[in-house]
PDB file of C-alpha atoms in Angstrom:
ATOM      1  CA  LYS A  13      92.343 113.658  95.068  1.00 49.00           C
ATOM      2  CA  ARG A  14      91.405 112.465  98.534  1.00 51.00           C
ATOM      3  CA  PRO A  15      91.132 108.727  99.293  1.00 51.00           C
ATOM      4  CA  PRO A  16      87.622 107.325  99.661  1.00 54.00           C
ATOM      5  CA  ALA A  17      85.984 107.462 103.063  1.00 53.00           C
ATOM      6  CA  THR A  18      86.489 103.952 104.403  1.00 53.00           C
ATOM      7  CA  PRO A  19      86.811 102.780 107.996  1.00 49.00           C
ATOM      8  CA  ALA A  20      90.446 102.022 107.217  1.00 49.00           C
ATOM      9  CA  VAL A  21      91.380 105.612 106.566  1.00 48.00           C
ATOM     10  CA  ILE A  22      91.912 108.187 109.285  1.00 46.00           C
ATOM     11  CA  LYS A  23      90.422 111.477 108.234  1.00 44.00           C
ATOM     12  CA  ALA A  24      93.494 113.488 109.132  1.00 47.00           C
ATOM     13  CA  PHE A  25      94.240 116.478 106.999  1.00 48.00           C
ATOM     14  CA  LYS A  26      96.977 119.062 107.156  1.00 47.00           C
ATOM     15  CA  PRO A  27      97.053 122.411 105.387  1.00 50.00           C
ATOM     16  CA  VAL A  28      99.834 122.967 102.874  1.00 49.00           C
ATOM     17  CA  SER A  29     100.566 126.329 101.301  1.00 48.00           C
ATOM     18  CA  ILE A  30     101.116 126.275  97.552  1.00 52.00           C
ATOM     19  CA  ARG A  31     101.714 129.645  95.889  1.00 56.00           C
ATOM     20  CA  ALA A  32      99.845 131.519  98.620  1.00 54.00           C
ATOM     21  CA  ARG A  33      96.891 129.115  98.453  1.00 55.00           C
ATOM     22  CA  THR A  34      96.056 126.735 101.216  1.00 50.00           C
ATOM     23  CA  VAL A  35      95.372 123.210 100.059  1.00 50.00           C
ATOM     24  CA  ILE A  36      94.213 120.409 102.323  1.00 49.00           C
ATOM     25  CA  THR A  37      96.173 117.188 101.822  1.00 52.00           C
ATOM     26  CA  PHE A  38      95.655 113.718 103.180  1.00 50.00           C
ATOM     27  CA  ALA A  39      98.161 113.105 105.969  1.00 48.00           C
ATOM     28  CA  THR A  40      97.957 109.653 107.510  1.00 67.00           C
ATOM     29  CA  VAL A  41      96.706 106.135 106.975  1.00 78.00           C
ATOM     30  CA  ASP A  42      95.443 103.761 109.672  1.00 90.00           C
ATOM     31  CA  LYS A  43      97.634 100.754 108.882  1.00 93.00           C
ATOM     32  CA  GLU A  44      96.009  98.477 111.448  1.00 93.00           C
ATOM     33  CA  ALA A  45      92.522  99.118 110.057  1.00 94.00           C
ATOM     34  CA  ILE A  46      93.731  98.518 106.505  1.00 96.00           C
ATOM     35  CA  LEU A  47      95.382  95.262 107.580  1.00 97.00           C
ATOM     36  CA  ALA A  48      92.120  94.205 109.248  1.00 97.00           C
ATOM     37  CA  ASP A  49      90.162  94.995 106.064  1.00 97.00           C
ATOM     38  CA  VAL A  50      92.710  93.123 103.909  1.00 98.00           C
ATOM     39  CA  ARG A  51      92.518  90.091 106.204  1.00 98.00           C
ATOM     40  CA  GLY A  52      88.725  90.177 106.008  1.00 98.00           C
ATOM     41  CA  ILE A  53      88.696  90.334 102.215  1.00 97.00           C
ATOM     42  CA  ILE A  54      91.189  87.484 101.890  1.00 98.00           C
ATOM     43  CA  SER A  55      89.246  85.426 104.429  1.00 98.00           C
ATOM     44  CA  THR A  56      86.041  85.928 102.461  1.00 97.00           C
ATOM     45  CA  GLN A  57      87.625  85.293  99.046  1.00 96.00           C
ATOM     46  CA  LEU A  58      89.275  82.057 100.171  1.00 97.00           C
ATOM     47  CA  GLY A  59      86.528  80.865 102.519  1.00 97.00           C
ATOM     48  CA  LYS A  60      88.963  80.729 105.441  1.00 97.00           C
ATOM     49  CA  GLU A  61      88.320  81.627 109.069  1.00 97.00           C
ATOM     50  CA  LEU A  62      89.619  85.114 109.837  1.00 97.00           C
ATOM     51  CA  GLU A  63      91.856  83.772 112.614  1.00 97.00           C
ATOM     52  CA  LYS A  64      93.731  81.648 110.048  1.00 97.00           C
ATOM     53  CA  VAL A  65      94.550  84.689 107.896  1.00 98.00           C
ATOM     54  CA  ALA A  66      97.527  86.133 109.781  1.00 98.00           C
ATOM     55  CA  PRO A  67      99.618  89.062 108.505  1.00 98.00           C
ATOM     56  CA  GLU A  68     102.525  86.711 107.754  1.00 98.00           C
ATOM     57  CA  SER A  69     100.310  84.179 105.947  1.00 97.00           C
ATOM     58  CA  LYS A  70     101.332  83.483 102.369  1.00 97.00           C
ATOM     59  CA  PHE A  71      98.516  83.325  99.841  1.00 96.00           C
ATOM     60  CA  ALA A  72      99.753  79.918  98.641  1.00 95.00           C
ATOM     61  CA  ASP A  73      99.760  78.561 102.209  1.00 97.00           C
ATOM     62  CA  LEU A  74      96.136  79.695 102.539  1.00 97.00           C
ATOM     63  CA  GLY A  75      95.291  77.599  99.477  1.00 97.00           C
ATOM     64  CA  ALA A  76      95.146  80.420  96.923  1.00 96.00           C
ATOM     65  CA  ASP A  77      95.973  79.584  93.333  1.00 95.00           C
ATOM     66  CA  SER A  78      96.805  82.202  90.687  1.00 91.00           C
ATOM     67  CA  LEU A  79      93.126  82.845  89.902  1.00 94.00           C
ATOM     68  CA  ASP A  80      92.339  83.305  93.599  1.00 95.00           C
ATOM     69  CA  THR A  81      95.212  85.773  93.879  1.00 93.00           C
ATOM     70  CA  VAL A  82      93.907  87.802  90.927  1.00 92.00           C
ATOM     71  CA  GLU A  83      90.417  87.837  92.466  1.00 95.00           C
ATOM     72  CA  ILE A  84      91.858  88.961  95.814  1.00 95.00           C
ATOM     73  CA  MET A  85      93.744  91.806  94.117  1.00 94.00           C
ATOM     74  CA  MET A  86      90.594  92.884  92.270  1.00 95.00           C
ATOM     75  CA  ALA A  87      88.580  92.865  95.515  1.00 96.00           C
ATOM     76  CA  LEU A  88      91.278  94.936  97.241  1.00 96.00           C
ATOM     77  CA  GLU A  89      91.351  97.440  94.367  1.00 94.00           C
ATOM     78  CA  GLU A  90      87.584  97.819  94.549  1.00 96.00           C
ATOM     79  CA  LYS A  91      87.507  98.187  98.337  1.00 96.00           C
ATOM     80  CA  PHE A  92      90.288 100.764  98.542  1.00 94.00           C
ATOM     81  CA  GLN A  93      89.697 102.524  95.188  1.00 93.00           C
ATOM     82  CA  ILE A  94      93.298 101.955  94.058  1.00 93.00           C
ATOM     83  CA  THR A  95      95.144 100.202  91.240  1.00 91.00           C
ATOM     84  CA  LEU A  96      97.563  97.438  92.186  1.00 88.00           C
ATOM     85  CA  SER A  97      99.766  97.481  89.109  1.00 84.00           C
ATOM     86  CA  GLU A  98     102.977  95.657  88.275  1.00 80.00           C
ATOM     87  CA  GLU A  99     104.762  99.007  88.402  1.00 80.00           C
ATOM     88  CA  ALA A 100     103.602  99.423  92.008  1.00 76.00           C
ATOM     89  CA  GLY A 101     104.976  95.984  92.889  1.00 81.00           C
ATOM     90  CA  ALA A 102     101.704  94.035  92.945  1.00 83.00           C
ATOM     91  CA  GLU A 103     103.220  90.979  91.237  1.00 85.00           C
ATOM     92  CA  LYS A 104     105.655  90.568  94.146  1.00 88.00           C
ATOM     93  CA  ILE A 105     102.946  90.384  96.821  1.00 91.00           C
ATOM     94  CA  THR A 106     102.958  86.971  98.481  1.00 92.00           C
ATOM     95  CA  THR A 107     101.709  87.676 102.020  1.00 96.00           C
ATOM     96  CA  VAL A 108      98.759  89.387 103.657  1.00 97.00           C
ATOM     97  CA  GLN A 109     101.053  92.010 105.232  1.00 97.00           C
ATOM     98  CA  GLU A 110     102.720  92.801 101.883  1.00 96.00           C
ATOM     99  CA  ALA A 111      99.289  93.443 100.379  1.00 96.00           C
ATOM    100  CA  ALA A 112      98.331  95.731 103.276  1.00 96.00           C
ATOM    101  CA  ASP A 113     101.656  97.605 103.060  1.00 95.00           C
ATOM    102  CA  LEU A 114     101.256  98.228  99.327  1.00 94.00           C
ATOM    103  CA  ILE A 115      97.700  99.473  99.843  1.00 94.00           C
ATOM    104  CA  CYS A 116      98.859 101.829 102.607  1.00 92.00           C
ATOM    105  CA  ALA A 117     101.565 103.200 100.316  1.00 90.00           C
ATOM    106  CA  GLN A 118      99.097 103.703  97.459  1.00 90.00           C
ATOM    107  CA  ILE A 119      96.574 105.494  99.687  1.00 88.00           C
ATOM    108  CA  ALA A 120      99.253 107.700 101.242  1.00 86.00           C
ATOM    109  CA  ALA A 121     100.509 108.664  97.768  1.00 82.00           C
ATOM    110  CA  LYS A 122      97.093 109.966  96.674  1.00 76.00           C
TER     111      LYS A 122
END
């Protein structure tokens, strides 16, 4: 299944041969665009200026409580059409960059 068409995803495909059939697979992810989208979502959810939401910013330092963090994760899941589960490491996310990195990994794995 191909990731959804979002501005954060480069539409780069590479052919892969499987049992004499050519299948198109998703090849790359635009990490900078995903980080920008993640920063925007967090900024909106917390009512913070975008400039204050740096990649190294911790959710707690931005004023997020546990409910805010859950709402951020839900907004990210909706935006990127992914599931941020405990198995994927979602409970360990504390910074903006960690969230973006996990999303990139999830999209690349699709």
